[in-house]
Amino acid sequence: MYLTPCQERLLEGDEGEAVERALKLLVTLGDVFGAESLTEVKSTHISGVSYMNLGDAGLSFLLEQADTHAHTRVRSTLNPAGMDLERWKELAVPESFAQKQLQVISAFERMGVETTCTCTPYLVGNKPEIGEQIAWAESSAIAYSNSILGARTNRETGPTTLASAVTGLTPLYGYRITENRKPTGIVEVETPVTSDLEFSVLGYVVGAQMQNGVPYIRGLSVASQENLKALGAAAATSGGIALYHIENVTPESRSFAQGLKDLETLKIGRNLLNQAVSKLSADVRKPIICLGCPHCSFAEMQQVADILAGGRLKKRLWVFTSRGVYAEAERQGLVDLIEHSGGKVFTDTCMVVAPVEDMGVEEISTNSCKAAQYLSGRRVEVALGSMRQLLREAMA
Ligand code: F3S
C-alpha cells in the first residue's frame, strides 16, 4: 500500500505508541483487502461498548489504549452500553456489571470519544454529508449512513473504528469506491409495506436473500426516516447489507438507475413477509414491551406518547433512545406522558446489549426484527408486533 511520507512517520512511531499501533492495524486491514492507499475520515462511530460483549479482555484492551494515550483526532461517537448509565438500578442491572461498564465508559472518555451511547448518532449531531468518508461500526448505523445519507463506510468493527479515530485514517477499498456501490440485484416489493414492523420484516427478508449484496429496491415510494432506519437494521442483521438503494428515495438511486437490466430480480410478496414473522416470533404470556431498536427518534417518542394518550398500561414497557432525543422529548412533555401511562424511557442501552437474562427478563415483545434475531439465541422468548399493536394490546 502506498503511504505518504507523513503516514510513514506515524507508522515509525513519531507520534507515539498508540498511533503507531492503530496505523499498523489499518495498514494490515488494507493489505488484506487490496487497498492501494489510506484516506482521511471525517468521523468515526465506535461499537463494542457493552461490557456484556467486551468481557474483561475487552475492558483491558480499552484501558491499555487509554493508558498509552490513544486520543481521537476526528469526531468520534459511541454505540450503546450495557445499561442506562444513570438509571441502571431501575433496570435491575447487577452491581458488578455496572462497575465494569462504568470503567469501559471512562476509558472511552479518556480517549476523547463522545460517550453518546446510541446506535443513531446521525440523530444526535454526528450526521455525515453525502460522499463523506467515515469509519463507522454498528451495522444499523452503517446501513443508514451509506444508504440514506450517501456517506461512505465499510462494515467496520470496534478495533478498526478506534484505530481510525486515533489516526483519522482508513484504508481505501470496498464501499468507499463508487464502483463498489453499484446495485448487485433488484428487489421488487409486490405488497404494501406501511407499518414499522413491516419495514423491519422487509429488511429482514431482503438481507436473508441478498446476504452482503447491494439491493436496488423498487415498489416503495413512501418511507419515513424511521421506516428506513428499521429496514436497514434488519437487512444488516439477517444478511450483511451495508448499502441499499431505493428507487427515487435514496440519494444515489438515480445515478445507478441505468445498467440494471442484467441484474437478477427478487420478488417479495406477503407470503415471504409472513414467513419471516412466524420464524422470529414465539408465544409469550407476560412480555416486557421493548421499543427502540434502533434507538427511537423524536417522532417515534411522539408516536408512543400519542398511542398511549393518557391510558394505563397493563404490561411493562421499556422505550430505548439516545440522551439527545430523550432531552428533547422530556422538554416537550413526552417522557412524562409515557411514564404516567406506566412505561419507562431509558437511554444509553437497549434490550439486546443489556444483560437482560441477569436482569430477570424472560419474555420480550418488540417491533424490531434485529432485536428478535439477536435475542432468539439467548434465554429470552420474543414475539413481534407493530408499535401500535403492542401498545394497544397492552392497554386492553
Ligand atoms: Fe441499536 Fe441495540 Fe438495536 S444497539 S440497533 S438498539 S440492538
mmCIF file of C-alpha atoms and ligand atoms in Angstrom:
data_model
loop_
_atom_site.group_PDB
_atom_site.id
_atom_site.type_symbol
_atom_site.label_atom_id
_atom_site.label_comp_id
_atom_site.label_asym_id
_atom_site.label_seq_id
_atom_site.Cartn_x
_atom_site.Cartn_y
_atom_site.Cartn_z
ATOM 1 C CA MET A 1 0.000 0.000 0.000
ATOM 2 C CA TYR A 2 1.251 3.480 -0.802
ATOM 3 C CA LEU A 3 1.823 5.629 2.287
ATOM 4 C CA THR A 4 2.621 9.323 2.248
ATOM 5 C CA PRO A 5 5.867 10.398 3.976
ATOM 6 C CA CYS A 6 3.775 11.739 6.841
ATOM 7 C CA GLN A 7 1.948 8.412 7.212
ATOM 8 C CA GLU A 8 5.299 6.577 7.111
ATOM 9 C CA ARG A 9 6.480 8.679 10.042
ATOM 10 C CA LEU A 10 3.326 7.836 12.020
ATOM 11 C CA LEU A 11 3.991 4.164 11.327
ATOM 12 C CA GLU A 12 7.519 4.566 12.681
ATOM 13 C CA GLY A 13 6.162 5.851 15.977
ATOM 14 C CA ASP A 14 6.841 9.586 15.555
ATOM 15 C CA GLU A 15 3.560 10.415 17.260
ATOM 16 C CA GLY A 16 3.600 7.750 19.911
ATOM 17 C CA GLU A 17 2.849 4.134 20.516
ATOM 18 C CA ALA A 18 -0.943 4.407 20.278
ATOM 19 C CA VAL A 19 -0.902 5.996 16.812
ATOM 20 C CA GLU A 20 1.753 3.554 15.591
ATOM 21 C CA ARG A 21 -0.258 0.554 16.798
ATOM 22 C CA ALA A 22 -3.526 1.886 15.313
ATOM 23 C CA LEU A 23 -1.935 2.596 11.933
ATOM 24 C CA LYS A 24 -0.346 -0.858 11.798
ATOM 25 C CA LEU A 25 -3.817 -2.365 12.227
ATOM 26 C CA LEU A 26 -5.263 -0.224 9.417
ATOM 27 C CA VAL A 27 -2.383 -0.966 7.039
ATOM 28 C CA THR A 28 -2.777 -4.702 7.689
ATOM 29 C CA LEU A 29 -6.514 -4.420 7.055
ATOM 30 C CA GLY A 30 -5.880 -2.510 3.843
ATOM 31 C CA ASP A 31 -3.356 -5.111 2.664
ATOM 32 C CA VAL A 32 -5.882 -7.899 3.259
ATOM 33 C CA PHE A 33 -8.495 -6.108 1.145
ATOM 34 C CA GLY A 34 -6.107 -4.869 -1.547
ATOM 35 C CA ALA A 35 -6.373 -1.149 -0.728
ATOM 36 C CA GLU A 36 -3.854 1.000 -2.596
ATOM 37 C CA SER A 37 -3.800 3.863 -0.123
ATOM 38 C CA LEU A 38 -5.293 5.335 3.017
ATOM 39 C CA THR A 39 -7.917 8.063 3.040
ATOM 40 C CA GLU A 40 -8.917 10.574 5.691
ATOM 41 C CA VAL A 41 -12.183 10.118 7.574
ATOM 42 C CA LYS A 42 -14.393 12.902 8.899
ATOM 43 C CA SER A 43 -15.874 10.945 11.791
ATOM 44 C CA THR A 44 -15.939 7.572 13.487
ATOM 45 C CA HIS A 45 -18.674 5.727 15.335
ATOM 46 C CA ILE A 46 -17.295 3.105 17.692
ATOM 47 C CA SER A 47 -19.001 -0.162 18.678
ATOM 48 C CA GLY A 48 -18.002 -2.759 21.264
ATOM 49 C CA VAL A 49 -19.182 -0.812 24.305
ATOM 50 C CA SER A 50 -21.363 -3.178 26.322
ATOM 51 C CA TYR A 51 -19.378 -4.997 28.985
ATOM 52 C CA MET A 52 -21.575 -7.999 28.158
ATOM 53 C CA ASN A 53 -19.809 -8.274 24.783
ATOM 54 C CA LEU A 54 -16.387 -6.957 25.822
ATOM 55 C CA GLY A 55 -15.794 -9.004 28.961
ATOM 56 C CA ASP A 56 -12.603 -8.464 30.949
ATOM 57 C CA ALA A 57 -10.379 -8.965 27.891
ATOM 58 C CA GLY A 58 -12.123 -6.112 26.033
ATOM 59 C CA LEU A 59 -12.034 -3.858 29.074
ATOM 60 C CA SER A 60 -8.265 -4.486 29.496
ATOM 61 C CA PHE A 61 -7.720 -3.665 25.818
ATOM 62 C CA LEU A 62 -9.526 -0.329 26.209
ATOM 63 C CA LEU A 63 -7.699 0.541 29.437
ATOM 64 C CA GLU A 64 -4.385 -0.185 27.733
ATOM 65 C CA GLN A 65 -5.317 2.093 24.822
ATOM 66 C CA ALA A 66 -6.245 4.907 27.213
ATOM 67 C CA ASP A 67 -3.117 4.345 29.360
ATOM 68 C CA THR A 68 -0.885 4.657 26.281
ATOM 69 C CA HIS A 69 -2.559 7.992 25.447
ATOM 70 C CA ALA A 70 -4.639 6.914 22.478
ATOM 71 C CA HIS A 71 -6.699 10.004 21.618
ATOM 72 C CA THR A 72 -9.224 10.835 18.920
ATOM 73 C CA ARG A 73 -8.238 13.121 16.036
ATOM 74 C CA VAL A 74 -11.702 13.251 14.469
ATOM 75 C CA ARG A 75 -15.211 13.436 15.847
ATOM 76 C CA SER A 76 -15.979 10.064 17.419
ATOM 77 C CA THR A 77 -19.261 8.884 18.890
ATOM 78 C CA LEU A 78 -20.086 5.744 20.837
ATOM 79 C CA ASN A 79 -22.585 2.889 20.466
ATOM 80 C CA PRO A 80 -24.919 1.825 23.296
ATOM 81 C CA ALA A 81 -23.585 0.424 26.547
ATOM 82 C CA GLY A 82 -24.990 -2.484 28.539
ATOM 83 C CA MET A 83 -27.076 -0.230 30.788
ATOM 84 C CA ASP A 84 -28.608 3.187 31.294
ATOM 85 C CA LEU A 85 -25.568 4.923 32.764
ATOM 86 C CA GLU A 86 -27.649 6.721 35.383
ATOM 87 C CA ARG A 87 -30.770 4.603 35.922
ATOM 88 C CA TRP A 88 -29.200 1.137 35.769
ATOM 89 C CA LYS A 89 -30.589 0.199 39.180
ATOM 90 C CA GLU A 90 -34.146 0.630 37.835
ATOM 91 C CA LEU A 91 -33.254 -1.921 35.149
ATOM 92 C CA ALA A 92 -32.011 -4.331 37.842
ATOM 93 C CA VAL A 93 -28.544 -4.468 36.270
ATOM 94 C CA PRO A 94 -26.184 -6.296 38.674
ATOM 95 C CA GLU A 95 -23.817 -4.005 40.590
ATOM 96 C CA SER A 96 -20.727 -5.987 39.493
ATOM 97 C CA PHE A 97 -21.695 -5.490 35.814
ATOM 98 C CA ALA A 98 -22.388 -1.779 36.347
ATOM 99 C CA GLN A 99 -18.961 -1.128 37.868
ATOM 100 C CA LYS A 100 -17.194 -2.738 34.896
ATOM 101 C CA GLN A 101 -19.439 -0.902 32.428
ATOM 102 C CA LEU A 102 -18.581 2.437 34.023
ATOM 103 C CA GLN A 103 -14.870 1.629 33.644
ATOM 104 C CA VAL A 104 -15.439 0.998 29.924
ATOM 105 C CA ILE A 105 -17.132 4.371 29.525
ATOM 106 C CA SER A 106 -14.419 6.137 31.475
ATOM 107 C CA ALA A 107 -11.720 4.596 29.217
ATOM 108 C CA PHE A 108 -13.512 5.924 26.118
ATOM 109 C CA GLU A 109 -13.887 9.344 27.765
ATOM 110 C CA ARG A 110 -10.151 9.499 28.468
ATOM 111 C CA MET A 111 -9.553 8.860 24.756
ATOM 112 C CA GLY A 112 -11.746 11.812 23.777
ATOM 113 C CA VAL A 113 -14.687 9.783 22.468
ATOM 114 C CA GLU A 114 -18.093 11.446 22.891
ATOM 115 C CA THR A 115 -19.944 8.977 25.093
ATOM 116 C CA THR A 116 -23.211 9.351 23.189
ATOM 117 C CA CYS A 117 -24.075 5.663 23.763
ATOM 118 C CA THR A 118 -26.501 5.439 20.870
ATOM 119 C CA CYS A 119 -26.788 3.465 17.633
ATOM 120 C CA THR A 120 -28.383 6.507 15.963
ATOM 121 C CA PRO A 121 -25.516 9.023 16.054
ATOM 122 C CA TYR A 122 -26.988 10.638 12.911
ATOM 123 C CA LEU A 123 -29.986 11.775 15.019
ATOM 124 C CA VAL A 124 -27.832 13.500 17.624
ATOM 125 C CA GLY A 125 -25.404 15.570 15.605
ATOM 126 C CA ASN A 126 -22.962 13.108 14.009
ATOM 127 C CA LYS A 127 -24.650 13.271 10.603
ATOM 128 C CA PRO A 128 -22.251 12.883 7.662
ATOM 129 C CA GLU A 129 -22.728 14.572 4.301
ATOM 130 C CA ILE A 130 -23.200 12.782 1.009
ATOM 131 C CA GLY A 131 -19.890 11.409 -0.302
ATOM 132 C CA GLU A 132 -18.099 11.901 3.027
ATOM 133 C CA GLN A 133 -15.631 9.181 4.080
ATOM 134 C CA ILE A 134 -16.362 7.951 7.599
ATOM 135 C CA ALA A 135 -15.378 4.892 9.643
ATOM 136 C CA TRP A 136 -18.434 3.591 11.409
ATOM 137 C CA ALA A 137 -19.198 0.367 13.183
ATOM 138 C CA GLU A 138 -22.730 -0.688 14.285
ATOM 139 C CA SER A 139 -24.410 -2.389 11.362
ATOM 140 C CA SER A 140 -27.674 -0.411 11.521
ATOM 141 C CA ALA A 141 -25.837 2.920 11.535
ATOM 142 C CA ILE A 142 -23.593 1.754 8.682
ATOM 143 C CA ALA A 143 -26.615 0.845 6.541
ATOM 144 C CA TYR A 144 -28.266 4.193 7.343
ATOM 145 C CA SER A 145 -25.213 6.357 6.707
ATOM 146 C CA ASN A 146 -24.288 4.615 3.448
ATOM 147 C CA SER A 147 -27.796 4.278 2.039
ATOM 148 C CA ILE A 148 -29.858 7.195 3.330
ATOM 149 C CA LEU A 149 -27.150 9.811 3.817
ATOM 150 C CA GLY A 150 -24.871 8.702 0.965
ATOM 151 C CA ALA A 151 -21.773 8.736 3.186
ATOM 152 C CA ARG A 152 -19.069 6.096 2.639
ATOM 153 C CA THR A 153 -18.075 3.438 5.119
ATOM 154 C CA ASN A 154 -17.280 -0.244 5.153
ATOM 155 C CA ARG A 155 -18.618 -2.542 7.842
ATOM 156 C CA GLU A 156 -16.063 -1.524 10.429
ATOM 157 C CA THR A 157 -15.510 -3.128 13.833
ATOM 158 C CA GLY A 158 -14.815 -1.733 17.301
ATOM 159 C CA PRO A 159 -10.996 -2.027 16.983
ATOM 160 C CA THR A 160 -10.839 -0.619 13.425
ATOM 161 C CA THR A 161 -13.056 2.357 14.252
ATOM 162 C CA LEU A 162 -10.935 3.108 17.307
ATOM 163 C CA ALA A 163 -7.821 2.914 15.102
ATOM 164 C CA SER A 164 -9.434 5.342 12.642
ATOM 165 C CA ALA A 165 -10.422 7.643 15.497
ATOM 166 C CA VAL A 166 -6.807 7.758 16.714
ATOM 167 C CA THR A 167 -5.249 8.284 13.252
ATOM 168 C CA GLY A 168 -8.039 9.995 11.285
ATOM 169 C CA LEU A 169 -7.393 7.445 8.514
ATOM 170 C CA THR A 170 -8.829 4.302 6.953
ATOM 171 C CA PRO A 171 -7.833 2.070 4.007
ATOM 172 C CA LEU A 172 -9.489 3.000 0.705
ATOM 173 C CA TYR A 173 -11.438 -0.038 -0.537
ATOM 174 C CA GLY A 174 -14.960 -1.517 -0.630
ATOM 175 C CA TYR A 175 -17.926 0.850 -0.301
ATOM 176 C CA ARG A 176 -15.553 3.809 -0.239
ATOM 177 C CA ILE A 177 -15.185 3.473 -4.016
ATOM 178 C CA THR A 178 -18.075 4.423 -6.342
ATOM 179 C CA GLU A 179 -17.726 1.290 -8.482
ATOM 180 C CA ASN A 180 -18.471 -0.919 -5.454
ATOM 181 C CA ARG A 181 -21.646 0.980 -4.604
ATOM 182 C CA LYS A 182 -23.462 -0.236 -7.714
ATOM 183 C CA PRO A 183 -26.532 -2.442 -7.144
ATOM 184 C CA THR A 184 -25.950 -6.187 -7.395
ATOM 185 C CA GLY A 185 -29.612 -7.239 -7.558
ATOM 186 C CA ILE A 186 -33.119 -5.818 -7.878
ATOM 187 C CA VAL A 187 -35.828 -6.298 -5.258
ATOM 188 C CA GLU A 188 -39.440 -5.809 -6.371
ATOM 189 C CA VAL A 189 -41.749 -5.260 -3.414
ATOM 190 C CA GLU A 190 -45.140 -6.559 -4.522
ATOM 191 C CA THR A 191 -47.145 -5.974 -1.371
ATOM 192 C CA PRO A 192 -47.997 -2.784 0.517
ATOM 193 C CA VAL A 193 -45.490 -2.073 3.279
ATOM 194 C CA THR A 194 -46.701 0.510 5.745
ATOM 195 C CA SER A 195 -46.189 -0.237 9.445
ATOM 196 C CA ASP A 196 -42.944 -0.023 11.412
ATOM 197 C CA LEU A 197 -42.935 -3.815 11.762
ATOM 198 C CA GLU A 198 -43.492 -4.379 8.033
ATOM 199 C CA PHE A 199 -40.479 -2.252 7.116
ATOM 200 C CA SER A 200 -38.372 -4.196 9.579
ATOM 201 C CA VAL A 201 -39.614 -7.533 8.216
ATOM 202 C CA LEU A 202 -38.992 -6.402 4.643
ATOM 203 C CA GLY A 203 -35.403 -5.544 5.571
ATOM 204 C CA TYR A 204 -35.044 -8.923 7.238
ATOM 205 C CA VAL A 205 -36.192 -10.761 4.099
ATOM 206 C CA VAL A 206 -34.005 -8.646 1.794
ATOM 207 C CA GLY A 207 -30.944 -9.304 3.970
ATOM 208 C CA ALA A 208 -31.635 -13.026 4.209
ATOM 209 C CA GLN A 209 -31.973 -13.312 0.427
ATOM 210 C CA MET A 210 -29.202 -10.973 -0.712
ATOM 211 C CA GLN A 211 -26.671 -11.566 2.092
ATOM 212 C CA ASN A 212 -23.965 -8.924 1.538
ATOM 213 C CA GLY A 213 -25.078 -7.665 -1.871
ATOM 214 C CA VAL A 214 -26.274 -4.157 -2.717
ATOM 215 C CA PRO A 215 -30.055 -4.310 -3.307
ATOM 216 C CA TYR A 216 -31.866 -1.859 -5.572
ATOM 217 C CA ILE A 217 -35.387 -1.805 -4.140
ATOM 218 C CA ARG A 218 -38.467 -0.924 -6.207
ATOM 219 C CA GLY A 219 -42.065 -0.557 -5.134
ATOM 220 C CA LEU A 220 -41.538 1.614 -2.042
ATOM 221 C CA SER A 221 -42.417 5.188 -2.809
ATOM 222 C CA VAL A 222 -43.259 6.376 0.693
ATOM 223 C CA ALA A 223 -40.921 5.624 3.545
ATOM 224 C CA SER A 224 -40.103 7.778 6.573
ATOM 225 C CA GLN A 225 -36.677 8.144 8.156
ATOM 226 C CA GLU A 226 -37.907 5.765 10.882
ATOM 227 C CA ASN A 227 -39.074 3.175 8.319
ATOM 228 C CA LEU A 228 -35.681 3.248 6.623
ATOM 229 C CA LYS A 229 -33.865 3.005 9.948
ATOM 230 C CA ALA A 230 -35.836 -0.167 10.722
ATOM 231 C CA LEU A 231 -35.397 -1.646 7.242
ATOM 232 C CA GLY A 232 -31.630 -1.175 7.174
ATOM 233 C CA ALA A 233 -31.124 -2.501 10.715
ATOM 234 C CA ALA A 234 -32.946 -5.735 9.871
ATOM 235 C CA ALA A 235 -31.233 -6.147 6.478
ATOM 236 C CA ALA A 236 -27.855 -5.821 8.172
ATOM 237 C CA THR A 237 -28.848 -8.498 10.684
ATOM 238 C CA SER A 238 -30.211 -11.341 8.556
ATOM 239 C CA GLY A 239 -27.554 -10.657 5.900
ATOM 240 C CA GLY A 240 -24.581 -8.359 5.793
ATOM 241 C CA ILE A 241 -26.234 -5.484 3.942
ATOM 242 C CA ALA A 242 -24.197 -2.310 4.376
ATOM 243 C CA LEU A 243 -25.707 -0.353 1.485
ATOM 244 C CA TYR A 244 -29.022 -0.419 -0.348
ATOM 245 C CA HIS A 245 -30.738 1.857 -2.823
ATOM 246 C CA ILE A 246 -34.459 2.578 -3.028
ATOM 247 C CA GLU A 247 -35.711 3.827 -6.369
ATOM 248 C CA ASN A 248 -36.383 7.586 -6.242
ATOM 249 C CA VAL A 249 -35.864 7.663 -2.475
ATOM 250 C CA THR A 250 -32.196 7.216 -1.533
ATOM 251 C CA PRO A 251 -29.636 9.782 -2.776
ATOM 252 C CA GLU A 252 -27.598 7.558 -5.101
ATOM 253 C CA SER A 253 -30.517 5.609 -6.616
ATOM 254 C CA ARG A 254 -30.747 7.874 -9.686
ATOM 255 C CA SER A 255 -27.099 7.581 -10.570
ATOM 256 C CA PHE A 256 -27.398 3.778 -10.627
ATOM 257 C CA ALA A 257 -30.798 3.601 -12.373
ATOM 258 C CA GLN A 258 -29.109 2.813 -15.705
ATOM 259 C CA GLY A 259 -27.427 -0.540 -16.132
ATOM 260 C CA LEU A 260 -29.866 -2.552 -14.018
ATOM 261 C CA LYS A 261 -31.195 -4.686 -16.830
ATOM 262 C CA ASP A 262 -28.717 -7.561 -16.413
ATOM 263 C CA LEU A 263 -29.373 -7.956 -12.699
ATOM 264 C CA GLU A 264 -31.499 -10.720 -11.195
ATOM 265 C CA THR A 265 -34.818 -9.702 -9.649
ATOM 266 C CA LEU A 266 -36.106 -10.975 -6.319
ATOM 267 C CA LYS A 267 -39.865 -10.578 -5.858
ATOM 268 C CA ILE A 268 -41.137 -10.098 -2.325
ATOM 269 C CA GLY A 269 -44.834 -10.638 -1.614
ATOM 270 C CA ARG A 270 -46.932 -11.005 1.532
ATOM 271 C CA ASN A 271 -46.050 -14.695 1.956
ATOM 272 C CA LEU A 272 -42.340 -14.102 2.403
ATOM 273 C CA LEU A 273 -43.047 -11.377 4.968
ATOM 274 C CA ASN A 274 -45.450 -13.599 6.909
ATOM 275 C CA GLN A 275 -42.971 -16.486 6.918
ATOM 276 C CA ALA A 276 -40.281 -14.243 8.408
ATOM 277 C CA VAL A 277 -42.605 -13.084 11.197
ATOM 278 C CA SER A 278 -43.512 -16.703 12.029
ATOM 279 C CA LYS A 279 -39.852 -17.671 12.098
ATOM 280 C CA LEU A 280 -38.889 -14.893 14.506
ATOM 281 C CA SER A 281 -41.943 -14.856 16.760
ATOM 282 C CA ALA A 282 -42.713 -17.172 19.694
ATOM 283 C CA ASP A 283 -45.704 -17.383 22.056
ATOM 284 C CA VAL A 284 -45.298 -15.148 25.062
ATOM 285 C CA ARG A 285 -47.560 -14.599 28.084
ATOM 286 C CA LYS A 286 -46.201 -11.680 30.120
ATOM 287 C CA PRO A 287 -43.591 -9.959 27.953
ATOM 288 C CA ILE A 288 -41.930 -6.629 28.563
ATOM 289 C CA ILE A 289 -42.660 -4.483 25.513
ATOM 290 C CA CYS A 290 -39.323 -3.155 24.270
ATOM 291 C CA LEU A 291 -39.262 -0.384 21.662
ATOM 292 C CA GLY A 292 -36.259 1.437 20.287
ATOM 293 C CA CYS A 293 -34.113 -0.932 18.228
ATOM 294 C CA PRO A 294 -32.543 1.097 16.638
ATOM 295 C CA HIS A 295 -32.941 3.838 19.264
ATOM 296 C CA CYS A 296 -36.188 5.805 18.971
ATOM 297 C CA SER A 297 -36.210 9.090 17.120
ATOM 298 C CA PHE A 298 -38.183 12.052 18.453
ATOM 299 C CA ALA A 299 -41.025 11.191 16.032
ATOM 300 C CA GLU A 300 -41.190 7.666 17.442
ATOM 301 C CA MET A 301 -41.291 9.011 21.002
ATOM 302 C CA GLN A 302 -44.175 11.193 19.877
ATOM 303 C CA GLN A 303 -45.953 8.169 18.353
ATOM 304 C CA VAL A 304 -45.584 6.159 21.564
ATOM 305 C CA ALA A 305 -46.981 9.042 23.613
ATOM 306 C CA ASP A 306 -49.855 9.552 21.139
ATOM 307 C CA ILE A 307 -50.858 5.885 21.194
ATOM 308 C CA LEU A 308 -50.745 5.769 24.996
ATOM 309 C CA ALA A 309 -52.661 9.087 25.185
ATOM 310 C CA GLY A 310 -53.305 9.070 28.912
ATOM 311 C CA GLY A 311 -54.256 5.356 29.068
ATOM 312 C CA ARG A 312 -52.844 2.918 31.592
ATOM 313 C CA LEU A 313 -50.541 0.039 30.586
ATOM 314 C CA LYS A 314 -51.193 -3.436 31.959
ATOM 315 C CA LYS A 315 -47.814 -4.683 30.789
ATOM 316 C CA ARG A 316 -44.321 -3.313 31.348
ATOM 317 C CA LEU A 317 -42.965 -1.026 28.623
ATOM 318 C CA TRP A 318 -39.345 -0.052 28.098
ATOM 319 C CA VAL A 319 -38.554 2.582 25.450
ATOM 320 C CA PHE A 320 -34.899 2.998 24.475
ATOM 321 C CA THR A 321 -33.494 6.175 22.981
ATOM 322 C CA SER A 322 -30.432 8.399 22.913
ATOM 323 C CA ARG A 323 -29.771 11.042 25.537
ATOM 324 C CA GLY A 324 -30.130 13.745 22.858
ATOM 325 C CA VAL A 325 -33.616 12.598 21.824
ATOM 326 C CA TYR A 326 -34.577 11.992 25.475
ATOM 327 C CA ALA A 327 -33.700 15.591 26.368
ATOM 328 C CA GLU A 328 -35.929 16.971 23.622
ATOM 329 C CA ALA A 329 -38.736 14.512 24.407
ATOM 330 C CA GLU A 330 -38.516 15.498 28.064
ATOM 331 C CA ARG A 331 -38.724 19.204 27.188
ATOM 332 C CA GLN A 332 -41.838 18.522 25.109
ATOM 333 C CA GLY A 333 -43.500 16.517 27.891
ATOM 334 C CA LEU A 334 -43.369 13.165 26.038
ATOM 335 C CA VAL A 335 -41.297 11.339 28.659
ATOM 336 C CA ASP A 336 -43.829 12.330 31.328
ATOM 337 C CA LEU A 337 -46.740 11.177 29.162
ATOM 338 C CA ILE A 338 -45.124 7.764 28.575
ATOM 339 C CA GLU A 339 -44.112 7.325 32.209
ATOM 340 C CA HIS A 340 -47.547 8.385 33.534
ATOM 341 C CA SER A 341 -49.028 5.543 31.462
ATOM 342 C CA GLY A 342 -46.721 3.134 33.258
ATOM 343 C CA GLY A 343 -43.873 2.933 30.720
ATOM 344 C CA LYS A 344 -40.196 3.695 31.306
ATOM 345 C CA VAL A 345 -37.865 5.567 28.976
ATOM 346 C CA PHE A 346 -34.203 4.588 29.186
ATOM 347 C CA THR A 347 -31.106 5.925 27.454
ATOM 348 C CA ASP A 348 -27.619 4.598 26.615
ATOM 349 C CA THR A 349 -28.645 0.960 26.147
ATOM 350 C CA CYS A 350 -31.150 -1.455 24.574
ATOM 351 C CA MET A 351 -32.764 -4.862 25.084
ATOM 352 C CA VAL A 352 -30.018 -6.574 23.068
ATOM 353 C CA VAL A 353 -26.801 -5.185 24.553
ATOM 354 C CA ALA A 354 -28.079 -5.152 28.159
ATOM 355 C CA PRO A 355 -27.588 -8.380 30.147
ATOM 356 C CA VAL A 356 -31.355 -8.980 30.158
ATOM 357 C CA GLU A 357 -31.131 -12.560 31.468
ATOM 358 C CA ASP A 358 -29.303 -11.288 34.582
ATOM 359 C CA MET A 359 -31.969 -8.588 34.939
ATOM 360 C CA GLY A 360 -34.711 -11.188 35.351
ATOM 361 C CA VAL A 361 -36.214 -10.728 31.870
ATOM 362 C CA GLU A 362 -37.745 -13.879 30.369
ATOM 363 C CA GLU A 363 -40.071 -12.584 27.633
ATOM 364 C CA ILE A 364 -39.924 -9.574 25.327
ATOM 365 C CA SER A 365 -42.235 -8.292 22.623
ATOM 366 C CA THR A 366 -40.845 -5.842 20.100
ATOM 367 C CA ASN A 367 -41.334 -4.269 16.676
ATOM 368 C CA SER A 368 -37.709 -4.948 15.677
ATOM 369 C CA CYS A 369 -36.575 -7.990 13.694
ATOM 370 C CA LYS A 370 -32.992 -7.120 14.590
ATOM 371 C CA ALA A 371 -33.754 -7.424 18.302
ATOM 372 C CA ALA A 372 -35.816 -10.577 17.735
ATOM 373 C CA GLN A 373 -32.995 -12.239 15.830
ATOM 374 C CA TYR A 374 -30.299 -11.405 18.386
ATOM 375 C CA LEU A 375 -32.449 -12.362 21.359
ATOM 376 C CA SER A 376 -33.521 -15.648 19.793
ATOM 377 C CA GLY A 377 -30.120 -17.168 20.540
ATOM 378 C CA ARG A 378 -30.436 -16.310 24.236
ATOM 379 C CA ARG A 379 -32.617 -17.425 27.147
ATOM 380 C CA VAL A 380 -35.393 -14.967 26.235
ATOM 381 C CA GLU A 381 -38.635 -15.658 24.344
ATOM 382 C CA VAL A 382 -39.530 -12.977 21.792
ATOM 383 C CA ALA A 383 -42.742 -12.006 19.987
ATOM 384 C CA LEU A 384 -43.075 -9.481 17.168
ATOM 385 C CA GLY A 385 -45.784 -6.862 16.688
ATOM 386 C CA SER A 386 -46.064 -3.312 15.384
ATOM 387 C CA MET A 387 -45.669 -0.495 17.899
ATOM 388 C CA ARG A 388 -49.371 0.317 17.677
ATOM 389 C CA GLN A 389 -50.448 -3.302 18.022
ATOM 390 C CA LEU A 390 -48.183 -3.981 21.021
ATOM 391 C CA LEU A 391 -49.192 -0.843 22.895
ATOM 392 C CA ARG A 392 -52.927 -1.198 22.160
ATOM 393 C CA GLU A 393 -52.904 -4.819 23.337
ATOM 394 C CA ALA A 394 -51.030 -3.790 26.480
ATOM 395 C CA MET A 395 -53.761 -1.298 27.345
ATOM 396 C CA ALA A 396 -56.715 -3.568 26.556
HETATM 397 FE FE1 F3S B 1 -29.271 -0.292 18.489
HETATM 398 FE FE2 F3S B 1 -29.324 -2.170 20.285
HETATM 399 FE FE3 F3S B 1 -30.783 -2.382 18.157
HETATM 400 S S1 F3S B 1 -27.553 -1.109 19.620
HETATM 401 S S2 F3S B 1 -29.729 -1.293 16.556
HETATM 402 S S3 F3S B 1 -30.973 -0.798 19.739
HETATM 403 S S4 F3S B 1 -29.544 -3.983 19.016
#
